[in-house]
């Protein structure tokens, strides 16, 4: 699906005169059209509250190592 151009006459690709040199719309539309908005479902409830398994433990270990290195340098 391409774009609607008010000066498009309906004969193949549309050469875009503004902006980039030699830009083309290969699928220009003859009539203006509306796009219907659709909501995207998201996770709800307990599943949304779960974190990646092991991530909390991994971050905790890395934090402890960083604190240990920092304390040795002081």
GROMACS .gro file of N, CA and C in nm:
model
  222
    1UNK      N    1   0.085  -0.117   0.000
    1UNK     CA    2   0.000   0.000   0.000
    1UNK      C    3   0.090   0.123   0.000
    2UNK      N    4   0.060   0.217  -0.085
    2UNK     CA    5   0.138   0.340  -0.094
    2UNK      C    6   0.067   0.457  -0.030
    3UNK      N    7   0.099   0.575  -0.077
    3UNK     CA    8   0.043   0.698  -0.024
    3UNK      C    9  -0.052   0.761  -0.126
    4UNK      N   10  -0.137   0.848  -0.078
    4UNK     CA   11  -0.226   0.924  -0.166
    4UNK      C   12  -0.158   1.055  -0.201
    5UNK      N   13  -0.152   1.086  -0.329
    5UNK     CA   14  -0.094   1.210  -0.379
    5UNK      C   15  -0.203   1.284  -0.455
    6UNK      N   16  -0.233   1.407  -0.416
    6UNK     CA   17  -0.344   1.482  -0.478
    6UNK      C   18  -0.321   1.508  -0.626
    7UNK      N   19  -0.196   1.512  -0.672
    7UNK     CA   20  -0.170   1.538  -0.813
    7UNK      C   21  -0.137   1.411  -0.892
    8UNK      N   22  -0.159   1.295  -0.834
    8UNK     CA   23  -0.134   1.168  -0.903
    8UNK      C   24  -0.245   1.142  -1.003
    9UNK      N   25  -0.208   1.106  -1.126
    9UNK     CA   26  -0.306   1.086  -1.233
    9UNK      C   27  -0.338   0.939  -1.259
   10UNK      N   28  -0.276   0.848  -1.187
   10UNK     CA   29  -0.311   0.707  -1.200
   10UNK      C   30  -0.238   0.633  -1.310
   11UNK      N   31  -0.111   0.661  -1.334
   11UNK     CA   32  -0.037   0.592  -1.439
   11UNK      C   33   0.099   0.543  -1.388
   12UNK      N   34   0.100   0.434  -1.312
   12UNK     CA   35   0.225   0.375  -1.263
   12UNK      C   36   0.279   0.440  -1.138
   13UNK      N   37   0.412   0.441  -1.126
   13UNK     CA   38   0.475   0.496  -1.007
   13UNK      C   39   0.462   0.648  -1.002
   14UNK      N   40   0.476   0.702  -0.881
   14UNK     CA   41   0.468   0.847  -0.861
   14UNK      C   42   0.607   0.897  -0.823
   15UNK      N   43   0.659   0.994  -0.899
   15UNK     CA   44   0.789   1.051  -0.869
   15UNK      C   45   0.769   1.165  -0.770
   16UNK      N   46   0.836   1.156  -0.656
   16UNK     CA   47   0.822   1.255  -0.550
   16UNK      C   48   0.920   1.369  -0.579
   17UNK      N   49   0.866   1.488  -0.599
   17UNK     CA   50   0.951   1.601  -0.640
   17UNK      C   51   1.015   1.672  -0.522
   18UNK      N   52   0.961   1.659  -0.402
   18UNK     CA   53   1.019   1.722  -0.284
   18UNK      C   54   1.107   1.623  -0.210
   19UNK      N   55   1.210   1.672  -0.145
   19UNK     CA   56   1.294   1.585  -0.062
   19UNK      C   57   1.404   1.518  -0.141
   20UNK      N   58   1.422   1.388  -0.120
   20UNK     CA   59   1.533   1.313  -0.180
   20UNK      C   60   1.523   1.308  -0.332
   21UNK      N   61   1.636   1.314  -0.397
   21UNK     CA   62   1.641   1.308  -0.543
   21UNK      C   63   1.600   1.168  -0.591
   22UNK      N   64   1.518   1.163  -0.694
   22UNK     CA   65   1.473   1.039  -0.757
   22UNK      C   66   1.392   0.949  -0.664
   23UNK      N   67   1.327   1.005  -0.564
   23UNK     CA   68   1.243   0.925  -0.475
   23UNK      C   69   1.114   0.889  -0.548
   24UNK      N   70   1.066   0.767  -0.527
   24UNK     CA   71   0.946   0.720  -0.595
   24UNK      C   72   0.854   0.648  -0.498
   25UNK      N   73   0.726   0.657  -0.525
   25UNK     CA   74   0.626   0.577  -0.454
   25UNK      C   75   0.580   0.475  -0.557
   26UNK      N   76   0.616   0.348  -0.536
   26UNK     CA   77   0.584   0.244  -0.634
   26UNK      C   78   0.438   0.201  -0.631
   27UNK      N   79   0.366   0.236  -0.524
   27UNK     CA   80   0.227   0.195  -0.511
   27UNK      C   81   0.138   0.312  -0.471
   28UNK      N   82   0.137   0.419  -0.548
   28UNK     CA   83   0.056   0.536  -0.511
   28UNK      C   84  -0.093   0.504  -0.518
   29UNK      N   85  -0.170   0.571  -0.434
   29UNK     CA   86  -0.315   0.549  -0.430
   29UNK      C   87  -0.387   0.657  -0.510
   30UNK      N   88  -0.491   0.618  -0.582
   30UNK     CA   89  -0.568   0.710  -0.664
   30UNK      C   90  -0.664   0.791  -0.577
   31UNK      N   91  -0.714   0.729  -0.470
   31UNK     CA   92  -0.809   0.796  -0.381
   31UNK      C   93  -0.752   0.801  -0.239
   32UNK      N   94  -0.794   0.904  -0.165
   32UNK     CA   95  -0.757   0.912  -0.023
   32UNK      C   96  -0.829   0.799   0.051
   33UNK      N   97  -0.768   0.748   0.157
   33UNK     CA   98  -0.827   0.639   0.233
   33UNK      C   99  -0.802   0.660   0.381
   34UNK      N  100  -0.881   0.596   0.464
   34UNK     CA  101  -0.866   0.605   0.609
   34UNK      C  102  -0.812   0.472   0.661
   35UNK      N  103  -0.727   0.479   0.761
   35UNK     CA  104  -0.672   0.359   0.823
   35UNK      C  105  -0.739   0.343   0.958
   36UNK      N  106  -0.797   0.226   0.979
   36UNK     CA  107  -0.866   0.198   1.105
   36UNK      C  108  -0.765   0.164   1.213
   37UNK      N  109  -0.779   0.226   1.328
   37UNK     CA  110  -0.690   0.201   1.440
   37UNK      C  111  -0.735   0.076   1.515
   38UNK      N  112  -0.643  -0.014   1.543
   38UNK     CA  113  -0.673  -0.137   1.617
   38UNK      C  114  -0.588  -0.141   1.744
   39UNK      N  115  -0.649  -0.170   1.859
   39UNK     CA  116  -0.571  -0.181   1.982
   39UNK      C  117  -0.486  -0.308   1.980
   40UNK      N  118  -0.369  -0.301   2.041
   40UNK     CA  119  -0.280  -0.417   2.051
   40UNK      C  120  -0.296  -0.475   2.191
   41UNK      N  121  -0.335  -0.602   2.200
   41UNK     CA  122  -0.354  -0.662   2.333
   41UNK      C  123  -0.221  -0.673   2.408
   42UNK      N  124  -0.226  -0.653   2.538
   42UNK     CA  125  -0.107  -0.666   2.623
   42UNK      C  126  -0.133  -0.771   2.730
   43UNK      N  127  -0.026  -0.815   2.796
   43UNK     CA  128  -0.041  -0.913   2.903
   43UNK      C  129  -0.105  -0.846   3.023
   44UNK      N  130  -0.193  -0.919   3.089
   44UNK     CA  131  -0.259  -0.866   3.208
   44UNK      C  132  -0.245  -0.965   3.322
   45UNK      N  133  -0.259  -0.914   3.443
   45UNK     CA  134  -0.261  -0.999   3.561
   45UNK      C  135  -0.123  -1.045   3.603
   46UNK      N  136  -0.117  -1.167   3.660
   46UNK     CA  137   0.007  -1.220   3.717
   46UNK      C  138   0.116  -1.237   3.612
   47UNK      N  139   0.079  -1.273   3.491
   47UNK     CA  140   0.179  -1.294   3.386
   47UNK      C  141   0.256  -1.165   3.357
   48UNK      N  142   0.192  -1.050   3.361
   48UNK     CA  143   0.258  -0.923   3.333
   48UNK      C  144   0.356  -0.884   3.443
   49UNK      N  145   0.334  -0.933   3.566
   49UNK     CA  146   0.419  -0.895   3.679
   49UNK      C  147   0.546  -0.980   3.689
   50UNK      N  148   0.555  -1.087   3.615
   50UNK     CA  149   0.672  -1.175   3.623
   50UNK      C  150   0.790  -1.114   3.549
   51UNK      N  151   0.907  -1.128   3.609
   51UNK     CA  152   1.028  -1.082   3.541
   51UNK      C  153   1.095  -1.203   3.475
   52UNK      N  154   1.200  -1.177   3.401
   52UNK     CA  155   1.273  -1.285   3.336
   52UNK      C  156   1.335  -1.374   3.443
   53UNK      N  157   1.315  -1.505   3.436
   53UNK     CA  158   1.371  -1.595   3.538
   53UNK      C  159   1.522  -1.581   3.549
   54UNK      N  160   1.570  -1.565   3.671
   54UNK     CA  161   1.712  -1.555   3.696
   54UNK      C  162   1.769  -1.416   3.680
   55UNK      N  163   1.694  -1.324   3.625
   55UNK     CA  164   1.745  -1.190   3.602
   55UNK      C  165   1.778  -1.119   3.732
   56UNK      N  166   1.690  -1.130   3.831
   56UNK     CA  167   1.712  -1.065   3.960
   56UNK      C  168   1.837  -1.120   4.027
   57UNK      N  169   1.856  -1.251   4.023
   57UNK     CA  170   1.974  -1.313   4.082
   57UNK      C  171   2.100  -1.266   4.009
   58UNK      N  172   2.095  -1.263   3.878
   58UNK     CA  173   2.208  -1.219   3.797
   58UNK      C  174   2.248  -1.075   3.830
   59UNK      N  175   2.151  -0.986   3.838
   59UNK     CA  176   2.178  -0.846   3.870
   59UNK      C  177   2.234  -0.834   4.011
   60UNK      N  178   2.182  -0.911   4.105
   60UNK     CA  179   2.232  -0.907   4.243
   60UNK      C  180   2.378  -0.950   4.251
   61UNK      N  181   2.414  -1.057   4.182
   61UNK     CA  182   2.553  -1.106   4.184
   61UNK      C  183   2.647  -1.002   4.122
   62UNK      N  184   2.608  -0.947   4.009
   62UNK     CA  185   2.691  -0.845   3.943
   62UNK      C  186   2.708  -0.724   4.033
   63UNK      N  187   2.601  -0.684   4.103
   63UNK     CA  188   2.609  -0.570   4.194
   63UNK      C  189   2.705  -0.597   4.309
   64UNK      N  190   2.700  -0.718   4.366
   64UNK     CA  191   2.790  -0.753   4.476
   64UNK      C  192   2.936  -0.754   4.430
   65UNK      N  193   2.961  -0.805   4.312
   65UNK     CA  194   3.097  -0.804   4.258
   65UNK      C  195   3.145  -0.661   4.238
   66UNK      N  196   3.060  -0.575   4.183
   66UNK     CA  197   3.097  -0.436   4.160
   66UNK      C  198   3.127  -0.365   4.292
   67UNK      N  199   3.046  -0.389   4.395
   67UNK     CA  200   3.069  -0.327   4.527
   67UNK      C  201   3.200  -0.377   4.585
   68UNK      N  202   3.230  -0.507   4.572
   68UNK     CA  203   3.354  -0.563   4.622
   68UNK      C  204   3.475  -0.502   4.554
   69UNK      N  205   3.469  -0.486   4.423
   69UNK     CA  206   3.580  -0.423   4.350
   69UNK      C  207   3.596  -0.278   4.392
   70UNK      N  208   3.485  -0.208   4.407
   70UNK     CA  209   3.489  -0.067   4.445
   70UNK      C  210   3.550  -0.049   4.584
   71UNK      N  211   3.514  -0.137   4.679
   71UNK     CA  212   3.565  -0.125   4.817
   71UNK      C  213   3.714  -0.155   4.823
   72UNK      N  214   3.765  -0.246   4.739
   72UNK     CA  215   3.908  -0.277   4.739
   72UNK      C  216   3.991  -0.161   4.688
   73UNK      N  217   3.937  -0.080   4.601
   73UNK     CA  218   4.011   0.032   4.543
   73UNK      C  219   4.016   0.151   4.636
   74UNK      N  220   3.929   0.156   4.733
   74UNK     CA  221   3.926   0.270   4.824
   74UNK      C  222   4.029   0.256   4.932
   0.00000   0.00000   0.00000
